[in-house]
CSV table of C-alpha atoms and ligand atoms in Angstrom, one decimal:
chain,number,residue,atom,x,y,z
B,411,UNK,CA,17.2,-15.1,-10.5
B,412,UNK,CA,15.5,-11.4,-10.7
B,413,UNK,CA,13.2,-10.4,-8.3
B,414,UNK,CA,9.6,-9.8,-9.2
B,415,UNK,CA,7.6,-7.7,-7.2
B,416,UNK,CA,4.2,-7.5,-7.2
B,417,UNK,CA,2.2,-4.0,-6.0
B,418,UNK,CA,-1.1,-3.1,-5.5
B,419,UNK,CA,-2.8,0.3,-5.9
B,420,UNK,CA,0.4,0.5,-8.3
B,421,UNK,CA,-1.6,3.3,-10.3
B,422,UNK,CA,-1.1,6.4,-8.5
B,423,UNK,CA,0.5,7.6,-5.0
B,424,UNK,CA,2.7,5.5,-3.3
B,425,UNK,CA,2.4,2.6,-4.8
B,426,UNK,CA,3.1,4.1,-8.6
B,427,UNK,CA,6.2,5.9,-6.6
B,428,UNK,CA,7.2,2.3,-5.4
B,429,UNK,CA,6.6,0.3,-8.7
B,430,UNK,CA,9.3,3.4,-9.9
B,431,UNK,CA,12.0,2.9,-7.7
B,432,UNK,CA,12.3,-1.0,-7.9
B,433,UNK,CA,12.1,-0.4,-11.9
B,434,UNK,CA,15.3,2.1,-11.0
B,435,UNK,CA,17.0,-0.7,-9.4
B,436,UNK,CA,15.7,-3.7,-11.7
B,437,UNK,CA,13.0,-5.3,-10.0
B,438,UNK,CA,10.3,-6.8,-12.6
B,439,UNK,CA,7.0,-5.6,-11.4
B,440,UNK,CA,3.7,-7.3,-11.6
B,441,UNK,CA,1.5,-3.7,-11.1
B,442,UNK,CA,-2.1,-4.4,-10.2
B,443,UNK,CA,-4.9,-1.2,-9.9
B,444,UNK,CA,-8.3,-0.9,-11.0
B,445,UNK,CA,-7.0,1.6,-14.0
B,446,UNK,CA,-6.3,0.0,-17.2
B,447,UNK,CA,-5.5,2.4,-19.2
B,448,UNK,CA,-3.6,4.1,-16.2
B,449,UNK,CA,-1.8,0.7,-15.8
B,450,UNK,CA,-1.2,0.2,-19.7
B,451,UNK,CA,0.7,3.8,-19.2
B,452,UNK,CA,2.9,3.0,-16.1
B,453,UNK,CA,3.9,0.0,-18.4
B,454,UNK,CA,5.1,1.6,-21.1
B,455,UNK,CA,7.3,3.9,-18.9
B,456,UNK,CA,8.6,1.3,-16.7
B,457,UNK,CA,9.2,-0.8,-19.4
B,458,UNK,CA,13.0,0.4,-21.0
B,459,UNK,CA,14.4,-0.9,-17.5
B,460,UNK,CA,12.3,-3.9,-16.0
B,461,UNK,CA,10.1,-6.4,-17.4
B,462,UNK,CA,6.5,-5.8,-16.3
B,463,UNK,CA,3.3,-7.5,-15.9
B,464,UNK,CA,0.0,-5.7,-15.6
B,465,UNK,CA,-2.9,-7.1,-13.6
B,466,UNK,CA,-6.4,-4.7,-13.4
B,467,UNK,CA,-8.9,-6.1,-10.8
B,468,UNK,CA,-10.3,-4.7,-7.8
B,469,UNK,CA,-8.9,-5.9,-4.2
B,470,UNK,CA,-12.5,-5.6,-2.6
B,471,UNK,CA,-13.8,-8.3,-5.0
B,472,UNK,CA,-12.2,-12.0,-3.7
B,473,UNK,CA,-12.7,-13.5,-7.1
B,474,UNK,CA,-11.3,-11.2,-9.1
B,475,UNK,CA,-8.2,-10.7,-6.8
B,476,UNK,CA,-8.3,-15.0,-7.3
B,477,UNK,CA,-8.7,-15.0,-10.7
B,478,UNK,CA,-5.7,-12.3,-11.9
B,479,UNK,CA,-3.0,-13.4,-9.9
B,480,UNK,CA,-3.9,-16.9,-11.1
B,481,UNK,CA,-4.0,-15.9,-14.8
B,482,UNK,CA,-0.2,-15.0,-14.0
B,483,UNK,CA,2.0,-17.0,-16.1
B,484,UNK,CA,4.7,-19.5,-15.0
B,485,UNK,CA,7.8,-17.1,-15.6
B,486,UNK,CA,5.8,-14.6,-12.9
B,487,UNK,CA,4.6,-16.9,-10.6
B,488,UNK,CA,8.0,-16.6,-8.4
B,489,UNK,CA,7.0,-13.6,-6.8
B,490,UNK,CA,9.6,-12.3,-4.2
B,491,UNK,CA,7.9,-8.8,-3.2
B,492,UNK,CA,4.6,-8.4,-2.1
B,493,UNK,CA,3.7,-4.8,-1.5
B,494,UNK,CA,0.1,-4.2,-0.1
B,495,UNK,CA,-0.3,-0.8,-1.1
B,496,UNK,CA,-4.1,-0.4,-2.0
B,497,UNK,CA,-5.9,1.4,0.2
B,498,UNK,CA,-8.1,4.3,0.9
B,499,UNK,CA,-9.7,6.8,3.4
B,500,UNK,CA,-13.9,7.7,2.6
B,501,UNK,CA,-15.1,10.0,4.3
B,502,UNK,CA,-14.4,12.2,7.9
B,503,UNK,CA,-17.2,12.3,10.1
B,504,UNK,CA,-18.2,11.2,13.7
B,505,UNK,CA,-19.7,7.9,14.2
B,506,UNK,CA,-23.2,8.8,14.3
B,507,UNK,CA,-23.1,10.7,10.9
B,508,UNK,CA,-20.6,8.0,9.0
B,509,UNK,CA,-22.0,6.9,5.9
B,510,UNK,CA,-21.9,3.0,5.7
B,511,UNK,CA,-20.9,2.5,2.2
B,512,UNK,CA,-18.0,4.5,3.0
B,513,UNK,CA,-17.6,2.3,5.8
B,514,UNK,CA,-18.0,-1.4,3.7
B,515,UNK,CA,-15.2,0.5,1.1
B,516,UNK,CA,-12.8,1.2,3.7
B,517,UNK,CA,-13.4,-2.3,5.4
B,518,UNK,CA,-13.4,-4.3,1.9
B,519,UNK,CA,-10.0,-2.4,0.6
B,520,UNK,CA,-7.9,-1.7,3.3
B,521,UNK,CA,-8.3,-5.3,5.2
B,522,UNK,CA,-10.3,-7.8,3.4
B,523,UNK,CA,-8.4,-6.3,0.1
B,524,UNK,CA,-5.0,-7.1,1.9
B,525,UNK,CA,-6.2,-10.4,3.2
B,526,UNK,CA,-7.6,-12.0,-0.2
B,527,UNK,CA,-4.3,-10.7,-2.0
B,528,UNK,CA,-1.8,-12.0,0.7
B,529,UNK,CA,-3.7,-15.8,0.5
B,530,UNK,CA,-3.0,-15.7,-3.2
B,531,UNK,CA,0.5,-14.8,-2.9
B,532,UNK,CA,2.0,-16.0,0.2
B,533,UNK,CA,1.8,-20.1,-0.6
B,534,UNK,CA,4.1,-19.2,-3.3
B,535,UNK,CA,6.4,-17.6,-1.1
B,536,UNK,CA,5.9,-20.3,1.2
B,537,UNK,CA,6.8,-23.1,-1.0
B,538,UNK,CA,9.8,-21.1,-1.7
B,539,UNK,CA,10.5,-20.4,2.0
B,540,UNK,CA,11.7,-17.0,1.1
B,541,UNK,CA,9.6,-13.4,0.3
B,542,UNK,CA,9.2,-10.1,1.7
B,543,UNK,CA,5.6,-8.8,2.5
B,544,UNK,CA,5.7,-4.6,3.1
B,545,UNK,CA,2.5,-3.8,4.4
B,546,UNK,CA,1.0,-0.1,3.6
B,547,UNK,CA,-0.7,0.7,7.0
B,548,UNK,CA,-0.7,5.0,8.4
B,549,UNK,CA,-0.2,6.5,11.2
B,550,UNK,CA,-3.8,6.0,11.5
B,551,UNK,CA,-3.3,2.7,12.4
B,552,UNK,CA,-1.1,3.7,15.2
B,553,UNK,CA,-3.5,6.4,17.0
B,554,UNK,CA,-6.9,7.5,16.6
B,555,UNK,CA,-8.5,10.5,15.7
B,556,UNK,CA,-11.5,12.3,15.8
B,557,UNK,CA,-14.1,11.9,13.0
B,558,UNK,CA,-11.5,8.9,11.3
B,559,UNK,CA,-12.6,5.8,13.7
B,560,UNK,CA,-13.5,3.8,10.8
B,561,UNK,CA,-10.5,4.6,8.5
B,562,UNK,CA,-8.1,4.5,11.9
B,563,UNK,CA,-9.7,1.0,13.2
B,564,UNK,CA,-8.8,-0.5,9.1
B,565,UNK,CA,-5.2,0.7,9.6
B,566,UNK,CA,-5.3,-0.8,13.4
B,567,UNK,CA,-6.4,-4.2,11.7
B,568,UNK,CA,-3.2,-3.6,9.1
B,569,UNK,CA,-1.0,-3.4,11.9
B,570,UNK,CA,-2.3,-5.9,13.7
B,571,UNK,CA,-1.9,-8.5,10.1
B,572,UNK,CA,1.9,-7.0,9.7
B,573,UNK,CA,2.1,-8.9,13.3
B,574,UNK,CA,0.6,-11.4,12.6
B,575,UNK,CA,1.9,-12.3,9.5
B,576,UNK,CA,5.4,-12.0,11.2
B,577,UNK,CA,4.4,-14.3,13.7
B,578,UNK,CA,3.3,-17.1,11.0
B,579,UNK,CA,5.7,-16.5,8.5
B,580,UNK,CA,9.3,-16.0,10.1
B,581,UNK,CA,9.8,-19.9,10.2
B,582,UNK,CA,9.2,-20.0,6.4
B,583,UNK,CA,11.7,-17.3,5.7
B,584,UNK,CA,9.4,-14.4,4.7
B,585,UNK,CA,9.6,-11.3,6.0
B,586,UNK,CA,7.1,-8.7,6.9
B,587,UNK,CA,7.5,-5.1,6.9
B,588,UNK,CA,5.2,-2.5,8.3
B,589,UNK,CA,5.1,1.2,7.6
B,590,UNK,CA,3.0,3.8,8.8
B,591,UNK,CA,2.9,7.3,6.8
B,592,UNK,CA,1.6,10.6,8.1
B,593,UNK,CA,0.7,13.1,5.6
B,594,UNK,CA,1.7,12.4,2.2
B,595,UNK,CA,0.5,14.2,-0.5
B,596,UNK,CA,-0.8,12.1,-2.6
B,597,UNK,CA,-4.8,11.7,-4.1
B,598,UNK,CA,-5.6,10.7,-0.8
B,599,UNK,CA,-7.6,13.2,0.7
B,600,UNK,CA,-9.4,14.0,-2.5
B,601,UNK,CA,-10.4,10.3,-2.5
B,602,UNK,CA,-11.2,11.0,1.5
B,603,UNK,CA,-13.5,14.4,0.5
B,604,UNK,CA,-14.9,13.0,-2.6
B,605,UNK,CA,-13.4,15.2,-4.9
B,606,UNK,CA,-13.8,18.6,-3.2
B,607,UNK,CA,-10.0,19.9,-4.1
B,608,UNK,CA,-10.9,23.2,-2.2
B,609,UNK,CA,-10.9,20.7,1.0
B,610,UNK,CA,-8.2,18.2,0.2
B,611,UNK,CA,-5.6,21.1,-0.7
B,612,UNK,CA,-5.9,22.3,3.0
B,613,UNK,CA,-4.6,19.1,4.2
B,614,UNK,CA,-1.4,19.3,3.0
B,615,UNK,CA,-1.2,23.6,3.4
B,616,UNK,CA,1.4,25.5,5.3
B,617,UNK,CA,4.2,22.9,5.9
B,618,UNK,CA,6.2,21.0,3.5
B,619,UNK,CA,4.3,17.3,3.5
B,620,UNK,CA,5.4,14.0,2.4
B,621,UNK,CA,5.9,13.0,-1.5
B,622,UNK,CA,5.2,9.6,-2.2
B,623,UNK,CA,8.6,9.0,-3.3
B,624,UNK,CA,9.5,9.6,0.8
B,625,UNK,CA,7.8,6.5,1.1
B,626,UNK,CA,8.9,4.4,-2.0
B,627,UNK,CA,12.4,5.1,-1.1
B,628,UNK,CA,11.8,3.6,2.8
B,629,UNK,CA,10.1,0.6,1.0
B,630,UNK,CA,13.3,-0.1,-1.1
B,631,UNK,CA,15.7,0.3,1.9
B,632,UNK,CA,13.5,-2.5,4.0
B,633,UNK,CA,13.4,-4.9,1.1
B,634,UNK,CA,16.9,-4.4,-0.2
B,635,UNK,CA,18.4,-4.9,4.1
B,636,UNK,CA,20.9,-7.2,4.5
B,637,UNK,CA,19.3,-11.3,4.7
B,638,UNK,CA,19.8,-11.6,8.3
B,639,UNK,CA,17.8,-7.8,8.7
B,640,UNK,CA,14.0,-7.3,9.0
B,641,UNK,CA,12.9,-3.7,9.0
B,642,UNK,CA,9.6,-4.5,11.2
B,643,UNK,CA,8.3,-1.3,11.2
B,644,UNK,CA,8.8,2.0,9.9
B,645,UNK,CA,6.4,4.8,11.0
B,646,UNK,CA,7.2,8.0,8.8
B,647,UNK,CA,6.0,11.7,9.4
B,648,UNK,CA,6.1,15.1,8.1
B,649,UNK,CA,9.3,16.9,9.4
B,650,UNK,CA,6.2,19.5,11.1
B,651,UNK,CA,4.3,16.7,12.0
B,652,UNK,CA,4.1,15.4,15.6
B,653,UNK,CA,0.8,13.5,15.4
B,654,UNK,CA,-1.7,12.0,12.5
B,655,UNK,CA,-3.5,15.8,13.8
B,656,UNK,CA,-1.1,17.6,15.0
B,657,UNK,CA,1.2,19.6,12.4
B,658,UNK,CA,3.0,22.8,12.7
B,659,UNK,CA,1.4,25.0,9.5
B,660,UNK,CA,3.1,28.2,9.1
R,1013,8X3,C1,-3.1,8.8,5.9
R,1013,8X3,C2,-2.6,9.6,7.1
R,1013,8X3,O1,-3.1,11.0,9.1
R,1013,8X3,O2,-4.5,11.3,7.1
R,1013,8X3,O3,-3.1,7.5,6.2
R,1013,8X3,O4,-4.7,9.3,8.5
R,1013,8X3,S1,-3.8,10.3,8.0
């Protein structure tokens, strides 16, 4: 039978760079994002090699995460790959300062987001007993830094679900991947600064970052390991990056 994978955040970043590759190697894709029209788009070019399914909802919101991958249809209901790719970073500030709606964004996406999609999936994968969850987590979830608690301490609770999810799920056959990206460049830190381009391009200025291709193409290697393999964790940096801070700019 052909594997269908299902990705969130599949409209941009990582997880459009992920949805790409497994169309490469002829995985049907269920792609999921907030972006219609963006979706609709990522169809029509994935569609010449894979067959694929679009969902548009919004992890944050429990019913509506509920409610698409129910309106799936019988032929996509097998899904073998779940990647957990949505995510996002709002804001940099200390603790004092932090806004809390960025904080409730970070909080809803990054870990409740996760959570409400993985229920919906994984008794599927259960019944099955066989499935590959690849968790999208950062190097943020691996070390903290100053003026990212918030952001650092939803990654820290990705980690700590990749675990857990290992721990629960290795007896039904499933297996969970984690990996942690530095800096990739991606829309993330112009999501992070709110759109102040100025800001975001500094990020990613005087070393060569991350593409999220870098990624996509460690995602494919974990799920397509041998059957008796699990890739547990992957952290991935910049070649000039030694910490989430710390990076070599020429
Ligand atoms: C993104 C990487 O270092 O900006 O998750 O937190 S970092």
């Amino acid at each position: 039978m052909k594997k269908i994978a299902l990705i969130t955040g599949a409209t941009s970043g990582i997880g459009e760079a992920t949805a790409r590759k497994f169309a490469e190697h002829g995985i049907d894709l269920i792609i999921c994002g907030r972006r219609e029209e963006k979706l609709a788009g990522l169809k029509e070019s994935l569609e010449k090699d894979v067959a694929v399914r679009t969902l548009s909802f919004d992890v944050r919101s429990e019913e509506a995460t509920l409610a698409a991958i129910s309106s799936l249809e019988d032929e996509w209901r097998h899904i073998s790959i779940l990647v957990n790719n949505a995510g996002n970073a709002h804001g940099l500030s200390t603790i004092d300062q932090g806004d809390t709606r960025d904080w409730d964004a970070m909080m809803d996406g990054n870990v409740k987001g996760l959570l409400y999609v993985s229920r919906a999936v994984i008794p599927g994968m259960v019944g099955r007993k066989s499935g590959h969850i690849v968790n999208i987590s950062s190097i943020a979830g691996k070390e903290t830094y100053k003026n990212g608690a918030v952001y650092c301490a939803s990654k820290a609770a990705v980690e700590a679900i990749s675990q857990g999810m290992r721990l629960d799920l290795t007896e039904q056959g499933i297996k969970v991947t984690n990996i942690a990206p530095g800096a990739v460049e991606t829309g993330f830190s112009m999501v992070r600064f709110k759109g102040d381009a100025e800001r975001a391009e500094k990020v990613y200025a005087g070393f060569e970052p991350l593409q999220a291709a870098d990624i996509a193409d460690a995602i494919f290697y974990a799920v397509s390991a041998p059957a008796h393999v699990t890739i547990a964790d992957m952290t991935i940096l910049a070649a000039a990056q030694s910490q989430a801070t710390v990076i070599h700019r020429q």
